[in-house]
mmCIF file of C-alpha atoms and ligand atoms in Angstrom:
data_model
loop_
_atom_site.group_PDB
_atom_site.id
_atom_site.type_symbol
_atom_site.label_atom_id
_atom_site.label_comp_id
_atom_site.label_asym_id
_atom_site.label_seq_id
_atom_site.Cartn_x
_atom_site.Cartn_y
_atom_site.Cartn_z
ATOM 1 C CA MET T 1 40.441 28.560 -36.550
ATOM 2 C CA ARG T 2 40.721 29.794 -33.188
ATOM 3 C CA ILE T 3 38.893 27.370 -30.145
ATOM 4 C CA LEU T 4 38.833 28.670 -26.550
ATOM 5 C CA LEU T 5 39.157 25.285 -23.954
ATOM 6 C CA VAL T 6 38.329 26.269 -21.259
ATOM 7 C CA GLU T 7 38.873 23.232 -18.916
ATOM 8 C CA ASP T 8 40.052 23.422 -14.413
ATOM 9 C CA ASN T 9 41.098 19.558 -15.684
ATOM 10 C CA ARG T 10 45.262 20.397 -16.724
ATOM 11 C CA PRO T 11 46.217 17.449 -17.831
ATOM 12 C CA LEU T 12 43.358 17.353 -19.783
ATOM 13 C CA SER T 13 43.682 20.833 -21.345
ATOM 14 C CA GLU T 14 46.883 20.225 -22.119
ATOM 15 C CA TRP T 15 46.781 17.460 -23.897
ATOM 16 C CA LEU T 16 43.472 18.155 -25.850
ATOM 17 C CA SER T 17 45.269 21.437 -26.712
ATOM 18 C CA ARG T 18 47.559 19.934 -28.132
ATOM 19 C CA THR T 19 45.523 17.299 -30.028
ATOM 20 C CA LEU T 20 43.282 20.531 -31.556
ATOM 21 C CA GLU T 21 46.900 22.543 -32.248
ATOM 22 C CA GLN T 22 47.703 19.660 -34.225
ATOM 23 C CA GLU T 23 43.998 19.265 -36.276
ATOM 24 C CA ARG T 24 46.211 23.039 -36.957
ATOM 25 C CA TYR T 25 43.370 25.001 -34.516
ATOM 26 C CA GLY T 26 44.488 28.241 -33.129
ATOM 27 C CA VAL T 27 43.825 27.275 -28.976
ATOM 28 C CA GLU T 28 43.790 29.673 -26.401
ATOM 29 C CA CYS T 29 43.041 27.681 -22.612
ATOM 30 C CA ALA T 30 41.440 29.332 -19.507
ATOM 31 C CA PHE T 31 41.055 26.980 -16.360
ATOM 32 C CA ASP T 32 38.444 28.332 -14.096
ATOM 33 C CA GLY T 33 34.702 30.071 -15.123
ATOM 34 C CA ALA T 34 35.989 34.065 -14.308
ATOM 35 C CA ASP T 35 38.879 34.143 -16.658
ATOM 36 C CA ALA T 36 36.797 31.714 -19.196
ATOM 37 C CA ASP T 37 33.372 34.842 -18.921
ATOM 38 C CA TYR T 38 36.782 37.806 -19.072
ATOM 39 C CA ARG T 39 38.022 36.243 -22.742
ATOM 40 C CA LEU T 40 35.006 36.219 -24.308
ATOM 41 C CA GLN T 41 34.407 39.505 -23.133
ATOM 42 C CA THR T 42 37.728 40.304 -24.259
ATOM 43 C CA GLN T 43 38.555 38.367 -27.382
ATOM 44 C CA THR T 44 36.715 36.582 -30.583
ATOM 45 C CA TYR T 45 36.820 33.402 -30.365
ATOM 46 C CA ASP T 46 35.028 31.403 -33.070
ATOM 47 C CA LEU T 47 34.149 27.732 -31.037
ATOM 48 C CA VAL T 48 34.717 27.210 -27.642
ATOM 49 C CA ILE T 49 34.957 24.275 -25.731
ATOM 50 C CA LEU T 50 33.158 24.388 -22.048
ATOM 51 C CA ASP T 51 33.482 22.463 -19.175
ATOM 52 C CA LEU T 52 30.224 22.508 -16.466
ATOM 53 C CA GLY T 53 32.269 21.882 -13.292
ATOM 54 C CA LEU T 54 34.424 24.857 -13.109
ATOM 55 C CA PRO T 55 35.981 26.302 -10.322
ATOM 56 C CA GLY T 56 34.480 29.913 -9.049
ATOM 57 C CA MET T 57 31.687 30.448 -11.961
ATOM 58 C CA PRO T 58 30.293 27.086 -13.355
ATOM 59 C CA GLY T 59 30.345 26.982 -17.347
ATOM 60 C CA GLU T 60 26.031 27.231 -17.390
ATOM 61 C CA GLU T 61 26.840 30.965 -15.742
ATOM 62 C CA VAL T 62 29.418 31.592 -18.134
ATOM 63 C CA LEU T 63 27.286 30.579 -21.161
ATOM 64 C CA ARG T 64 24.329 32.110 -19.221
ATOM 65 C CA ARG T 65 26.481 35.097 -19.164
ATOM 66 C CA LEU T 66 27.714 34.804 -22.697
ATOM 67 C CA ARG T 67 24.131 34.418 -24.813
ATOM 68 C CA ALA T 68 23.009 38.037 -22.550
ATOM 69 C CA ARG T 69 25.518 39.248 -24.203
ATOM 70 C CA ASN T 70 24.359 38.692 -27.668
ATOM 71 C CA ASN T 71 27.593 36.449 -28.427
ATOM 72 C CA ASN T 72 26.634 34.032 -31.191
ATOM 73 C CA VAL T 73 29.779 31.883 -31.475
ATOM 74 C CA PRO T 74 29.768 28.280 -30.900
ATOM 75 C CA VAL T 75 29.857 25.941 -27.644
ATOM 76 C CA LEU T 76 29.872 22.443 -27.236
ATOM 77 C CA ILE T 77 29.552 21.281 -23.986
ATOM 78 C CA LEU T 78 32.501 19.129 -22.646
ATOM 79 C CA THR T 79 31.229 17.888 -19.102
ATOM 80 C CA ALA T 80 31.572 14.769 -16.721
ATOM 81 C CA SER T 81 27.509 14.861 -16.463
ATOM 82 C CA THR T 82 25.880 12.210 -17.405
ATOM 83 C CA SER T 83 22.237 13.205 -16.645
ATOM 84 C CA LEU T 84 20.160 14.089 -19.469
ATOM 85 C CA SER T 85 18.368 16.795 -16.881
ATOM 86 C CA ALA T 86 22.274 18.394 -17.211
ATOM 87 C CA ARG T 87 22.501 17.751 -21.244
ATOM 88 C CA VAL T 88 19.067 19.282 -21.808
ATOM 89 C CA GLY T 89 19.834 22.629 -19.167
ATOM 90 C CA GLY T 90 22.986 22.720 -21.321
ATOM 91 C CA LEU T 91 21.329 22.922 -23.853
ATOM 92 C CA ASP T 92 18.716 25.095 -23.136
ATOM 93 C CA THR T 93 21.681 28.014 -22.189
ATOM 94 C CA GLY T 94 21.745 28.302 -25.322
ATOM 95 C CA ALA T 95 25.121 25.689 -26.109
ATOM 96 C CA ASP T 96 25.376 23.748 -29.452
ATOM 97 C CA ASP T 97 26.128 20.395 -28.514
ATOM 98 C CA TYR T 98 27.293 18.568 -25.507
ATOM 99 C CA MET T 99 30.007 16.016 -25.013
ATOM 100 C CA ALA T 100 30.091 13.250 -22.317
ATOM 101 C CA LYS T 101 33.499 12.496 -20.877
ATOM 102 C CA PRO T 102 34.966 10.136 -21.382
ATOM 103 C CA PHE T 103 34.686 11.583 -24.975
ATOM 104 C CA ASP T 104 36.457 9.980 -28.379
ATOM 105 C CA VAL T 105 38.752 12.951 -29.724
ATOM 106 C CA ALA T 106 38.175 11.994 -33.574
ATOM 107 C CA GLU T 107 33.936 12.251 -32.422
ATOM 108 C CA LEU T 108 34.696 15.420 -30.724
ATOM 109 C CA GLU T 109 37.482 16.997 -33.750
ATOM 110 C CA ALA T 110 34.158 16.268 -36.417
ATOM 111 C CA ARG T 111 31.682 18.072 -33.532
ATOM 112 C CA ILE T 112 33.833 20.845 -33.502
ATOM 113 C CA ARG T 113 34.114 20.773 -38.030
ATOM 114 C CA VAL T 114 30.454 20.288 -38.064
ATOM 115 C CA LEU T 115 29.354 23.281 -35.135
ATOM 116 C CA LEU T 116 32.152 25.922 -37.063
ATOM 117 C CA ARG T 117 30.779 24.960 -40.696
ATOM 118 C CA ARG T 118 27.820 25.486 -39.190
ATOM 119 C CA SER T 119 28.069 29.024 -37.742
ATOM 120 C CA ALA T 120 30.001 29.381 -41.639
ATOM 121 C CA ASN T 121 26.561 28.658 -42.910
ATOM 122 C CA HIS T 122 28.476 25.758 -44.500
ATOM 123 C CA LYS T 123 26.141 22.296 -44.382
ATOM 124 C CA ASN T 124 28.700 20.478 -48.033
ATOM 125 C CA PRO T 125 31.804 20.008 -46.022
ATOM 126 C CA ILE T 126 33.900 20.515 -49.556
ATOM 127 C CA LEU T 127 34.486 24.144 -50.159
ATOM 128 C CA GLN T 128 35.096 25.442 -53.767
ATOM 129 C CA CYS T 129 36.748 28.741 -55.185
ATOM 130 C CA GLY T 130 36.211 28.476 -58.490
ATOM 131 C CA ASP T 131 39.290 24.565 -58.518
ATOM 132 C CA LEU T 132 40.477 25.174 -55.664
ATOM 133 C CA SER T 133 38.772 23.101 -52.859
ATOM 134 C CA LEU T 134 38.735 21.736 -49.649
ATOM 135 C CA ASN T 135 37.893 19.246 -47.925
ATOM 136 C CA SER T 136 36.751 20.196 -44.283
ATOM 137 C CA ASN T 137 36.545 16.227 -43.207
ATOM 138 C CA THR T 138 40.521 15.677 -43.990
ATOM 139 C CA GLY T 139 41.557 19.076 -44.831
ATOM 140 C CA VAL T 140 43.084 18.517 -47.875
ATOM 141 C CA PHE T 141 43.203 21.637 -50.276
ATOM 142 C CA SER T 142 43.865 20.746 -53.686
ATOM 143 C CA VAL T 143 43.212 22.566 -56.616
ATOM 144 C CA ALA T 144 41.269 21.020 -60.001
ATOM 145 C CA GLY T 145 42.136 17.260 -58.406
ATOM 146 C CA THR T 146 46.125 17.942 -57.222
ATOM 147 C CA VAL T 147 46.550 18.283 -53.744
ATOM 148 C CA LEU T 148 47.667 21.040 -52.316
ATOM 149 C CA ALA T 149 50.997 20.855 -50.413
ATOM 150 C CA LEU T 150 50.466 23.760 -47.698
ATOM 151 C CA THR T 151 52.790 24.431 -44.584
ATOM 152 C CA PRO T 152 50.259 24.566 -41.346
ATOM 153 C CA ARG T 153 49.792 27.896 -41.325
ATOM 154 C CA GLU T 154 49.420 28.988 -44.354
ATOM 155 C CA HIS T 155 46.408 26.127 -44.586
ATOM 156 C CA SER T 156 45.110 28.292 -41.328
ATOM 157 C CA VAL T 157 45.624 31.270 -43.528
ATOM 158 C CA LEU T 158 43.748 29.733 -46.912
ATOM 159 C CA GLU T 159 40.964 28.108 -45.038
ATOM 160 C CA ILE T 160 39.694 30.841 -43.523
ATOM 161 C CA LEU T 161 39.440 33.349 -46.265
ATOM 162 C CA LEU T 162 37.821 29.998 -48.052
ATOM 163 C CA MET T 163 35.159 29.940 -45.210
ATOM 164 C CA LYS T 164 35.098 33.698 -45.797
ATOM 165 C CA LEU T 165 34.784 33.459 -49.253
ATOM 166 C CA GLY T 166 34.055 36.020 -51.057
ATOM 167 C CA LYS T 167 34.182 38.881 -48.154
ATOM 168 C CA THR T 168 36.767 41.100 -47.109
ATOM 169 C CA VAL T 169 39.003 38.969 -43.533
ATOM 170 C CA SER T 170 41.152 41.515 -42.333
ATOM 171 C CA LYS T 171 44.895 41.653 -41.229
ATOM 172 C CA ALA T 172 44.040 40.983 -37.205
ATOM 173 C CA SER T 173 41.592 39.371 -38.075
ATOM 174 C CA LEU T 174 42.917 36.554 -39.140
ATOM 175 C CA ALA T 175 46.146 37.280 -37.337
ATOM 176 C CA GLU T 176 43.417 36.770 -34.217
ATOM 177 C CA SER T 177 42.577 33.646 -35.247
ATOM 178 C CA LEU T 178 45.619 32.343 -36.047
ATOM 179 C CA PHE T 179 48.210 33.035 -33.406
ATOM 180 C CA THR T 180 47.030 33.048 -29.213
ATOM 181 C CA VAL T 181 48.182 34.900 -27.046
ATOM 182 C CA SER T 182 51.503 33.279 -26.170
ATOM 183 C CA ASP T 183 52.840 33.117 -29.665
ATOM 184 C CA ASN T 184 53.855 36.439 -30.041
ATOM 185 C CA ALA T 185 53.966 36.859 -33.403
ATOM 186 C CA SER T 186 53.537 39.863 -35.368
ATOM 187 C CA ALA T 187 50.460 41.142 -38.128
ATOM 188 C CA ASP T 188 52.995 41.196 -40.624
ATOM 189 C CA ALA T 189 53.694 37.846 -40.699
ATOM 190 C CA ILE T 190 50.282 37.328 -42.547
ATOM 191 C CA GLU T 191 51.544 39.326 -45.574
ATOM 192 C CA ILE T 192 54.928 36.804 -46.084
ATOM 193 C CA TYR T 193 51.899 33.636 -45.669
ATOM 194 C CA VAL T 194 49.458 35.511 -48.544
ATOM 195 C CA HIS T 195 52.426 36.293 -50.790
ATOM 196 C CA ARG T 196 54.056 32.487 -50.511
ATOM 197 C CA LEU T 197 49.674 31.558 -50.946
ATOM 198 C CA ARG T 198 49.551 33.747 -54.219
ATOM 199 C CA LYS T 199 52.532 31.782 -55.476
ATOM 200 C CA LYS T 200 51.214 28.472 -55.155
ATOM 201 C CA LEU T 201 47.464 28.976 -56.069
ATOM 202 C CA GLU T 202 49.174 30.532 -58.690
ATOM 203 C CA GLY T 203 47.561 28.618 -61.879
ATOM 204 C CA SER T 204 44.184 28.184 -60.149
ATOM 205 C CA ASP T 205 41.162 29.706 -60.526
ATOM 206 C CA ALA T 206 41.655 30.900 -57.425
ATOM 207 C CA SER T 207 42.988 34.171 -56.087
ATOM 208 C CA ILE T 208 43.793 36.707 -53.258
ATOM 209 C CA THR T 209 43.246 40.409 -53.696
ATOM 210 C CA THR T 210 44.964 42.558 -51.265
ATOM 211 C CA LEU T 211 41.708 45.389 -50.559
ATOM 212 C CA ARG T 212 43.893 48.289 -49.047
ATOM 213 C CA GLY T 213 43.008 49.699 -45.914
ATOM 214 C CA LEU T 214 40.754 46.902 -45.696
ATOM 215 C CA GLY T 215 42.395 43.201 -45.654
ATOM 216 C CA TYR T 216 41.707 39.493 -48.046
ATOM 217 C CA LEU T 217 39.501 38.293 -50.006
ATOM 218 C CA LEU T 218 39.132 35.187 -52.352
ATOM 219 C CA GLN T 219 37.562 35.014 -54.881
ATOM 220 C CA ALA T 220 37.628 33.285 -58.660
ATOM 221 C CA ARG T 221 39.391 34.828 -61.245
ATOM 222 C CA SER T 222 36.878 33.833 -63.588
ATOM 223 C CA SER T 223 34.486 36.287 -61.374
ATOM 224 C CA ALA T 224 34.171 40.012 -61.833
ATOM 225 C CA PRO T 225 33.800 41.382 -59.158
ATOM 226 C CA GLY T 226 30.946 40.814 -56.859
ATOM 227 C CA GLN T 227 30.217 37.063 -58.368
ATOM 228 C CA ALA T 228 32.693 35.861 -55.701
ATOM 229 C CA PHE T 229 30.638 33.494 -54.759
ATOM 230 C CA SER T 230 29.277 32.383 -57.981
ATOM 231 C CA PRO T 231 30.457 28.099 -57.801
ATOM 232 C CA ARG T 232 30.224 29.010 -61.600
ATOM 233 C CA PRO T 233 30.430 31.597 -63.786
ATOM 234 C CA ASN T 234 27.130 33.392 -64.908
ATOM 235 C CA PRO T 235 26.269 32.072 -68.856
ATOM 236 C CA PRO T 236 26.838 34.777 -71.401
ATOM 237 C CA VAL T 237 24.745 37.313 -72.146
ATOM 238 C CA GLY T 238 23.066 36.654 -75.958
ATOM 239 C CA GLY T 239 22.340 39.411 -78.770
ATOM 240 C CA VAL T 240 24.134 42.321 -77.462
HETATM 241 CA CA1 CA V 1 36.159 20.440 -14.452
#
């Protein structure tokens, strides 16, 4: 999951991006409003953390422009202003959530998870595909109740495929979510992660299908094509 962090306080930005990267998010930093506005027009993010007091263009204007482009990326405002009018103003402009500084990082991470789940239309923190499940609160994958050991990159790929269960995810969009521009990593690396994940998922119900030219699709082995959303196989039709 790729996050744009818009924060002009460099020490805070550096600390917060490191903290979020430890939680396996890909984090890009913008330090002023104009840069944030430019990135939001040219890149795709899963979530934006937006400070309001920014040099150049204020955060409110970045947000107003973003929503004027009908971009619905979840936005969490993080600002020193604790006044009710600033809070209401931010939410009215189209922010999804609001946190005042100083903030508790565990609470921020919990709110990020809620926003990401909400934007993927998942209310339940446990995401499932057959006997594969992810507890999005703890970040633990398991197969039939046994913890699945994954590297951070493998975890990120599988998480994205599971969040978009039943939908084809292109290699390019996986790479975009996984790597920040400074990572200098090739999209071909995605193939390696998928290959390793397939090995680790042998013996589980979940499998990753390659759709040539389109991307990857996570689905339960027991379900026929088109039934990938079903948590259980459909009951057999009798009398045939
Ligand atoms: Ca600021």
